[in-house]
Amino acid sequence: KQEVTQIPAALSVPEGENLVLNCSFTDSAIYNLQWFRQDPGKGLTSLLLIQSSQREQTSGRLNASLDKSSGRSTLYIAASQPGDSATYLCAFKAAGNKLTFGGGTRVLVKP
Amino acid sequence: GAGVSQSPSNKVTEKGKDVELRCDPISGHTALYWYRQSLGQGLEFLIYFQGNSAPDKSGLPSDRFSAERTGGSVSTLTIQRTQQEDSAVYLCASGLSGATYNEQFFGPGTRLTVL
């Protein structure tokens, strides 16, 4: 069974620190990996999409890397702000076109 | 432009009743997905529609769950004879197509509570 693990489950940092969120998956035959943000009581906002042929994607303060051979992706958020507080979810797409999600990392950035 | 919309945003029902949840995908998106987010199970896939192809129903947890997509646009997820374990947030997503490289864009979800 395909599995996605996100470590840590929760993270609290002071404002200004860089955030490092980890995602590991067991199926190396993925098509792409997507990082999402979820605010309490809200849906999912897509942050970055990395195709299987790519090693990383960047958007503003966000950078996501992908290493298929080791089954890992890392989301970096530079110079964190209180507004970055949310739950971050990674998900990969493999055969069948559905997304398989990790359990998420709950982030709190303290002012 | 308009994103994925879902209605209702919240639904409270009694055990044994049927419920219908609606999803309006982004205009022009041919791929539509339903997921469920519950405390114990995280986010799990339910069903996938792509154009006029037969839907992938492999994630539906029981035959009480069904979904349809009319005219290739709006989708309705129906849960018959609801049980308390059906309580969850039901999320809909759409994509430009079912192609492997395409992103999925999510709606705000419908929070279902079964009493």
PDB file of C-alpha atoms in Angstrom:
ATOM      1  CA  LYS A   1       0.000   0.000   0.000  1.00  0.00           C
ATOM      2  CA  GLN A   2       1.292   3.457  -0.893  1.00  0.00           C
ATOM      3  CA  GLU A   3       2.066   5.515   2.188  1.00  0.00           C
ATOM      4  CA  VAL A   4       3.079   9.084   2.861  1.00  0.00           C
ATOM      5  CA  THR A   5       4.655  10.158   6.140  1.00  0.00           C
ATOM      6  CA  GLN A   6       5.146  13.719   7.285  1.00  0.00           C
ATOM      7  CA  ILE A   7       7.544  14.553  10.066  1.00  0.00           C
ATOM      8  CA  PRO A   8       7.214  16.343  12.368  1.00  0.00           C
ATOM      9  CA  ALA A   9       3.486  16.232  13.032  1.00  0.00           C
ATOM     10  CA  ALA A  10       3.678  19.658  14.642  1.00  0.00           C
ATOM     11  CA  LEU A  11       6.234  22.433  14.662  1.00  0.00           C
ATOM     12  CA  SER A  12       6.483  25.720  16.546  1.00  0.00           C
ATOM     13  CA  VAL A  13       9.070  28.338  15.619  1.00  0.00           C
ATOM     14  CA  PRO A  14       9.688  32.025  16.342  1.00  0.00           C
ATOM     15  CA  GLU A  15       9.007  34.480  13.569  1.00  0.00           C
ATOM     16  CA  GLY A  16      11.908  34.839  11.166  1.00  0.00           C
ATOM     17  CA  GLU A  17      13.192  31.292  11.412  1.00  0.00           C
ATOM     18  CA  ASN A  18      13.303  29.074   8.362  1.00  0.00           C
ATOM     19  CA  LEU A  19      10.860  26.171   8.278  1.00  0.00           C
ATOM     20  CA  VAL A  20      11.799  22.704   7.051  1.00  0.00           C
ATOM     21  CA  LEU A  21       8.950  20.245   6.509  1.00  0.00           C
ATOM     22  CA  ASN A  22       9.618  16.679   5.513  1.00  0.00           C
ATOM     23  CA  CYS A  23       7.565  14.249   3.451  1.00  0.00           C
ATOM     24  CA  SER A  24       8.507  10.644   2.680  1.00  0.00           C
ATOM     25  CA  PHE A  25       6.709   8.199   0.441  1.00  0.00           C
ATOM     26  CA  THR A  26       7.045   4.516  -0.304  1.00  0.00           C
ATOM     27  CA  ASP A  27       6.153   4.472  -4.017  1.00  0.00           C
ATOM     28  CA  SER A  28       9.023   5.703  -6.201  1.00  0.00           C
ATOM     29  CA  ALA A  29       6.848   5.458  -9.330  1.00  0.00           C
ATOM     30  CA  ILE A  30       5.119   8.754  -8.707  1.00  0.00           C
ATOM     31  CA  TYR A  31       3.993  11.156 -11.429  1.00  0.00           C
ATOM     32  CA  ASN A  32       4.213  14.288  -9.332  1.00  0.00           C
ATOM     33  CA  LEU A  33       4.169  15.594  -5.785  1.00  0.00           C
ATOM     34  CA  GLN A  34       2.100  18.499  -4.582  1.00  0.00           C
ATOM     35  CA  TRP A  35       2.386  20.579  -1.405  1.00  0.00           C
ATOM     36  CA  PHE A  36      -0.733  22.144   0.059  1.00  0.00           C
ATOM     37  CA  ARG A  37      -1.581  24.530   2.847  1.00  0.00           C
ATOM     38  CA  GLN A  38      -4.736  24.138   4.922  1.00  0.00           C
ATOM     39  CA  ASP A  39      -6.018  26.776   7.319  1.00  0.00           C
ATOM     40  CA  PRO A  40      -8.398  25.719  10.120  1.00  0.00           C
ATOM     41  CA  GLY A  41     -11.862  24.992   8.768  1.00  0.00           C
ATOM     42  CA  LYS A  42     -10.800  25.681   5.205  1.00  0.00           C
ATOM     43  CA  GLY A  43     -10.026  23.726   2.061  1.00  0.00           C
ATOM     44  CA  LEU A  44      -6.608  23.071   0.574  1.00  0.00           C
ATOM     45  CA  THR A  45      -4.519  25.698  -1.187  1.00  0.00           C
ATOM     46  CA  SER A  46      -1.973  24.361  -3.649  1.00  0.00           C
ATOM     47  CA  LEU A  47       1.497  25.752  -2.975  1.00  0.00           C
ATOM     48  CA  LEU A  48       3.881  23.927  -5.277  1.00  0.00           C
ATOM     49  CA  LEU A  49       3.717  21.069  -7.768  1.00  0.00           C
ATOM     50  CA  ILE A  50       6.863  19.121  -8.628  1.00  0.00           C
ATOM     51  CA  GLN A  51       6.777  16.804 -11.621  1.00  0.00           C
ATOM     52  CA  SER A  52       8.583  13.490 -11.314  1.00  0.00           C
ATOM     53  CA  SER A  53      11.250  14.709 -13.769  1.00  0.00           C
ATOM     54  CA  GLN A  54      12.003  17.791 -11.669  1.00  0.00           C
ATOM     55  CA  ARG A  55      14.219  18.154  -8.614  1.00  0.00           C
ATOM     56  CA  GLU A  56      12.721  21.325  -7.142  1.00  0.00           C
ATOM     57  CA  GLN A  57      10.234  24.142  -7.507  1.00  0.00           C
ATOM     58  CA  THR A  58      10.334  27.633  -6.057  1.00  0.00           C
ATOM     59  CA  SER A  59       7.691  30.245  -5.417  1.00  0.00           C
ATOM     60  CA  GLY A  60       8.614  33.309  -3.425  1.00  0.00           C
ATOM     61  CA  ARG A  61       9.772  32.228   0.038  1.00  0.00           C
ATOM     62  CA  LEU A  62       8.821  28.629  -0.688  1.00  0.00           C
ATOM     63  CA  ASN A  63      11.092  25.983  -2.134  1.00  0.00           C
ATOM     64  CA  ALA A  64      10.247  22.312  -2.503  1.00  0.00           C
ATOM     65  CA  SER A  65      12.669  19.570  -3.454  1.00  0.00           C
ATOM     66  CA  LEU A  66      11.999  16.066  -4.677  1.00  0.00           C
ATOM     67  CA  ASP A  67      14.263  13.021  -4.494  1.00  0.00           C
ATOM     68  CA  LYS A  68      12.398  10.082  -5.999  1.00  0.00           C
ATOM     69  CA  SER A  69      15.187   7.594  -5.400  1.00  0.00           C
ATOM     70  CA  SER A  70      15.052   8.130  -1.649  1.00  0.00           C
ATOM     71  CA  GLY A  71      11.299   8.764  -1.578  1.00  0.00           C
ATOM     72  CA  ARG A  72      11.577  12.200  -0.034  1.00  0.00           C
ATOM     73  CA  SER A  73      10.358  15.730  -0.542  1.00  0.00           C
ATOM     74  CA  THR A  74      11.193  18.748   1.583  1.00  0.00           C
ATOM     75  CA  LEU A  75       9.348  22.044   1.782  1.00  0.00           C
ATOM     76  CA  TYR A  76      11.431  25.030   2.885  1.00  0.00           C
ATOM     77  CA  ILE A  77       9.783  28.260   3.966  1.00  0.00           C
ATOM     78  CA  ALA A  78      12.266  31.070   4.398  1.00  0.00           C
ATOM     79  CA  ALA A  79      11.956  33.805   7.013  1.00  0.00           C
ATOM     80  CA  SER A  80       8.710  32.499   8.477  1.00  0.00           C
ATOM     81  CA  GLN A  81       5.871  34.870   9.357  1.00  0.00           C
ATOM     82  CA  PRO A  82       2.879  34.433  11.697  1.00  0.00           C
ATOM     83  CA  GLY A  83       0.708  34.248   8.583  1.00  0.00           C
ATOM     84  CA  ASP A  84       2.507  31.020   7.641  1.00  0.00           C
ATOM     85  CA  SER A  85       0.805  29.274  10.562  1.00  0.00           C
ATOM     86  CA  ALA A  86      -1.287  26.482   9.053  1.00  0.00           C
ATOM     87  CA  THR A  87      -1.208  22.760   8.366  1.00  0.00           C
ATOM     88  CA  TYR A  88       0.988  21.729   5.451  1.00  0.00           C
ATOM     89  CA  LEU A  89       0.146  18.580   3.517  1.00  0.00           C
ATOM     90  CA  CYS A  90       2.113  16.738   0.875  1.00  0.00           C
ATOM     91  CA  ALA A  91       0.489  14.397  -1.617  1.00  0.00           C
ATOM     92  CA  PHE A  92       1.697  12.407  -4.556  1.00  0.00           C
ATOM     93  CA  LYS A  93      -0.037  11.294  -7.697  1.00  0.00           C
ATOM     94  CA  ALA A  94       0.676   7.841  -9.052  1.00  0.00           C
ATOM     95  CA  ALA A  95      -1.254   5.363 -11.174  1.00  0.00           C
ATOM     96  CA  GLY A  96      -4.986   6.094 -11.078  1.00  0.00           C
ATOM     97  CA  ASN A  97      -4.567   9.864 -10.990  1.00  0.00           C
ATOM     98  CA  LYS A  98      -5.693  10.167  -7.379  1.00  0.00           C
ATOM     99  CA  LEU A  99      -3.649  11.970  -4.759  1.00  0.00           C
ATOM    100  CA  THR A 100      -2.323  10.071  -1.739  1.00  0.00           C
ATOM    101  CA  PHE A 101      -1.873  12.382   1.230  1.00  0.00           C
ATOM    102  CA  GLY A 102       0.364  12.503   4.242  1.00  0.00           C
ATOM    103  CA  GLY A 103      -1.010  13.290   7.667  1.00  0.00           C
ATOM    104  CA  GLY A 104       0.227  16.871   7.581  1.00  0.00           C
ATOM    105  CA  THR A 105       2.520  19.053   9.673  1.00  0.00           C
ATOM    106  CA  ARG A 106       0.825  21.643  11.865  1.00  0.00           C
ATOM    107  CA  VAL A 107       2.961  24.783  11.938  1.00  0.00           C
ATOM    108  CA  LEU A 108       2.778  27.635  14.421  1.00  0.00           C
ATOM    109  CA  VAL A 109       4.920  30.707  13.850  1.00  0.00           C
ATOM    110  CA  LYS A 110       5.079  32.814  17.006  1.00  0.00           C
ATOM    111  CA  PRO A 111       5.424  36.579  16.689  1.00  0.00           C
TER     112      PRO A 111
ATOM    113  CA  GLY B   1     -11.465  33.599 -11.735  1.00  0.00           C
ATOM    114  CA  ALA B   2     -13.850  31.465  -9.722  1.00  0.00           C
ATOM    115  CA  GLY B   3     -12.420  28.476  -7.951  1.00  0.00           C
ATOM    116  CA  VAL B   4     -14.034  25.200  -6.981  1.00  0.00           C
ATOM    117  CA  SER B   5     -17.202  25.771  -4.990  1.00  0.00           C
ATOM    118  CA  GLN B   6     -19.047  23.359  -2.737  1.00  0.00           C
ATOM    119  CA  SER B   7     -22.416  23.427  -1.033  1.00  0.00           C
ATOM    120  CA  PRO B   8     -23.553  23.327   1.624  1.00  0.00           C
ATOM    121  CA  SER B   9     -20.574  24.424   3.690  1.00  0.00           C
ATOM    122  CA  ASN B  10     -21.991  22.637   6.724  1.00  0.00           C
ATOM    123  CA  LYS B  11     -24.540  19.859   6.987  1.00  0.00           C
ATOM    124  CA  VAL B  12     -25.922  18.326  10.161  1.00  0.00           C
ATOM    125  CA  THR B  13     -28.110  15.282   9.737  1.00  0.00           C
ATOM    126  CA  GLU B  14     -29.558  12.477  11.758  1.00  0.00           C
ATOM    127  CA  LYS B  15     -28.305   8.931  11.508  1.00  0.00           C
ATOM    128  CA  GLY B  16     -30.145   7.036   8.782  1.00  0.00           C
ATOM    129  CA  LYS B  17     -30.968  10.054   6.626  1.00  0.00           C
ATOM    130  CA  ASP B  18     -29.668  10.563   3.093  1.00  0.00           C
ATOM    131  CA  VAL B  19     -27.521  13.588   2.203  1.00  0.00           C
ATOM    132  CA  GLU B  20     -26.402  15.177  -1.042  1.00  0.00           C
ATOM    133  CA  LEU B  21     -23.244  17.236  -1.361  1.00  0.00           C
ATOM    134  CA  ARG B  22     -22.614  19.423  -4.387  1.00  0.00           C
ATOM    135  CA  CYS B  23     -19.422  20.434  -6.189  1.00  0.00           C
ATOM    136  CA  ASP B  24     -18.998  23.033  -8.923  1.00  0.00           C
ATOM    137  CA  PRO B  25     -15.572  22.601 -10.529  1.00  0.00           C
ATOM    138  CA  ILE B  26     -13.517  25.305 -12.171  1.00  0.00           C
ATOM    139  CA  SER B  27     -14.952  26.075 -15.585  1.00  0.00           C
ATOM    140  CA  GLY B  28     -13.224  24.061 -18.304  1.00  0.00           C
ATOM    141  CA  HIS B  29     -11.806  21.462 -15.933  1.00  0.00           C
ATOM    142  CA  THR B  30     -12.626  17.965 -17.124  1.00  0.00           C
ATOM    143  CA  ALA B  31     -11.226  16.070 -14.136  1.00  0.00           C
ATOM    144  CA  LEU B  32     -13.169  16.059 -10.870  1.00  0.00           C
ATOM    145  CA  TYR B  33     -12.268  14.297  -7.613  1.00  0.00           C
ATOM    146  CA  TRP B  34     -13.953  13.718  -4.276  1.00  0.00           C
ATOM    147  CA  TYR B  35     -11.909  13.223  -1.095  1.00  0.00           C
ATOM    148  CA  ARG B  36     -12.858  12.800   2.552  1.00  0.00           C
ATOM    149  CA  GLN B  37     -10.966  14.228   5.517  1.00  0.00           C
ATOM    150  CA  SER B  38     -11.677  12.714   8.902  1.00  0.00           C
ATOM    151  CA  LEU B  39      -9.823  12.797  12.199  1.00  0.00           C
ATOM    152  CA  GLY B  40      -8.928   9.159  12.265  1.00  0.00           C
ATOM    153  CA  GLN B  41      -8.166   8.573   8.582  1.00  0.00           C
ATOM    154  CA  GLY B  42      -6.657  11.799   7.299  1.00  0.00           C
ATOM    155  CA  LEU B  43      -7.412  12.744   3.707  1.00  0.00           C
ATOM    156  CA  GLU B  44      -8.546   9.856   1.524  1.00  0.00           C
ATOM    157  CA  PHE B  45      -9.636   9.541  -2.089  1.00  0.00           C
ATOM    158  CA  LEU B  46     -13.246   8.613  -2.837  1.00  0.00           C
ATOM    159  CA  ILE B  47     -14.010   8.899  -6.564  1.00  0.00           C
ATOM    160  CA  TYR B  48     -12.616  10.414  -9.775  1.00  0.00           C
ATOM    161  CA  PHE B  49     -14.392  11.571 -12.932  1.00  0.00           C
ATOM    162  CA  GLN B  50     -12.592  12.298 -16.191  1.00  0.00           C
ATOM    163  CA  GLY B  51     -14.668  13.615 -19.077  1.00  0.00           C
ATOM    164  CA  ASN B  52     -17.098  11.006 -20.319  1.00  0.00           C
ATOM    165  CA  SER B  53     -15.073   8.034 -19.099  1.00  0.00           C
ATOM    166  CA  ALA B  54     -16.412   5.646 -16.499  1.00  0.00           C
ATOM    167  CA  PRO B  55     -15.567   7.023 -13.051  1.00  0.00           C
ATOM    168  CA  ASP B  56     -12.928   5.479 -10.812  1.00  0.00           C
ATOM    169  CA  LYS B  57     -14.978   4.483  -7.754  1.00  0.00           C
ATOM    170  CA  SER B  58     -12.225   2.526  -6.050  1.00  0.00           C
ATOM    171  CA  GLY B  59     -12.144   4.782  -2.984  1.00  0.00           C
ATOM    172  CA  LEU B  60     -15.825   4.663  -2.065  1.00  0.00           C
ATOM    173  CA  PRO B  61     -16.038   3.044   1.387  1.00  0.00           C
ATOM    174  CA  SER B  62     -19.388   1.312   0.933  1.00  0.00           C
ATOM    175  CA  ASP B  63     -22.333   0.989  -1.437  1.00  0.00           C
ATOM    176  CA  ARG B  64     -24.109   3.693   0.573  1.00  0.00           C
ATOM    177  CA  PHE B  65     -21.853   6.176  -1.225  1.00  0.00           C
ATOM    178  CA  SER B  66     -22.447   7.184  -4.822  1.00  0.00           C
ATOM    179  CA  ALA B  67     -21.617  10.133  -7.028  1.00  0.00           C
ATOM    180  CA  GLU B  68     -22.629  11.455 -10.382  1.00  0.00           C
ATOM    181  CA  ARG B  69     -21.454  14.170 -12.660  1.00  0.00           C
ATOM    182  CA  THR B  70     -24.011  15.682 -14.960  1.00  0.00           C
ATOM    183  CA  GLY B  71     -23.056  17.330 -18.235  1.00  0.00           C
ATOM    184  CA  GLY B  72     -19.387  16.982 -17.436  1.00  0.00           C
ATOM    185  CA  SER B  73     -19.555  19.793 -14.895  1.00  0.00           C
ATOM    186  CA  VAL B  74     -21.399  19.787 -11.551  1.00  0.00           C
ATOM    187  CA  SER B  75     -21.037  16.702  -9.369  1.00  0.00           C
ATOM    188  CA  THR B  76     -23.188  15.398  -6.544  1.00  0.00           C
ATOM    189  CA  LEU B  77     -21.963  13.008  -3.858  1.00  0.00           C
ATOM    190  CA  THR B  78     -24.811  11.104  -2.207  1.00  0.00           C
ATOM    191  CA  ILE B  79     -24.562   9.241   1.072  1.00  0.00           C
ATOM    192  CA  GLN B  80     -27.537   7.024   1.870  1.00  0.00           C
ATOM    193  CA  ARG B  81     -28.550   5.929   5.353  1.00  0.00           C
ATOM    194  CA  THR B  82     -25.818   8.023   6.954  1.00  0.00           C
ATOM    195  CA  GLN B  83     -23.841   6.621   9.879  1.00  0.00           C
ATOM    196  CA  GLN B  84     -21.908   8.487  12.548  1.00  0.00           C
ATOM    197  CA  GLU B  85     -18.614   7.332  11.032  1.00  0.00           C
ATOM    198  CA  ASP B  86     -19.546   9.265   7.879  1.00  0.00           C
ATOM    199  CA  SER B  87     -18.935  12.498   9.796  1.00  0.00           C
ATOM    200  CA  ALA B  88     -16.036  14.218   8.041  1.00  0.00           C
ATOM    201  CA  VAL B  89     -15.152  17.078   5.735  1.00  0.00           C
ATOM    202  CA  TYR B  90     -15.860  16.169   2.120  1.00  0.00           C
ATOM    203  CA  LEU B  91     -13.546  17.928  -0.308  1.00  0.00           C
ATOM    204  CA  CYS B  92     -13.950  18.267  -4.035  1.00  0.00           C
ATOM    205  CA  ALA B  93     -11.109  19.049  -6.426  1.00  0.00           C
ATOM    206  CA  SER B  94     -10.875  19.674 -10.149  1.00  0.00           C
ATOM    207  CA  GLY B  95      -8.088  19.593 -12.689  1.00  0.00           C
ATOM    208  CA  LEU B  96      -7.611  20.815 -16.229  1.00  0.00           C
ATOM    209  CA  SER B  97      -7.604  17.178 -17.246  1.00  0.00           C
ATOM    210  CA  GLY B  98      -6.719  13.860 -15.718  1.00  0.00           C
ATOM    211  CA  ALA B  99      -3.221  14.086 -17.181  1.00  0.00           C
ATOM    212  CA  THR B 100      -0.572  13.013 -14.734  1.00  0.00           C
ATOM    213  CA  TYR B 101       1.158  16.390 -14.715  1.00  0.00           C
ATOM    214  CA  ASN B 102      -1.873  18.451 -13.816  1.00  0.00           C
ATOM    215  CA  GLU B 103      -2.510  20.113 -10.470  1.00  0.00           C
ATOM    216  CA  GLN B 104      -5.646  19.539  -8.496  1.00  0.00           C
ATOM    217  CA  PHE B 105      -7.459  22.578  -7.102  1.00  0.00           C
ATOM    218  CA  PHE B 106      -9.598  22.093  -4.046  1.00  0.00           C
ATOM    219  CA  GLY B 107     -12.857  23.586  -2.888  1.00  0.00           C
ATOM    220  CA  PRO B 108     -13.557  24.731   0.690  1.00  0.00           C
ATOM    221  CA  GLY B 109     -15.248  21.455   1.612  1.00  0.00           C
ATOM    222  CA  THR B 110     -18.543  20.440   3.177  1.00  0.00           C
ATOM    223  CA  ARG B 111     -18.420  19.572   6.864  1.00  0.00           C
ATOM    224  CA  LEU B 112     -20.864  16.727   7.487  1.00  0.00           C
ATOM    225  CA  THR B 113     -21.950  15.883  11.010  1.00  0.00           C
ATOM    226  CA  VAL B 114     -24.108  12.818  11.570  1.00  0.00           C
ATOM    227  CA  LEU B 115     -25.823  12.804  14.954  1.00  0.00           C
TER     228      LEU B 115
END
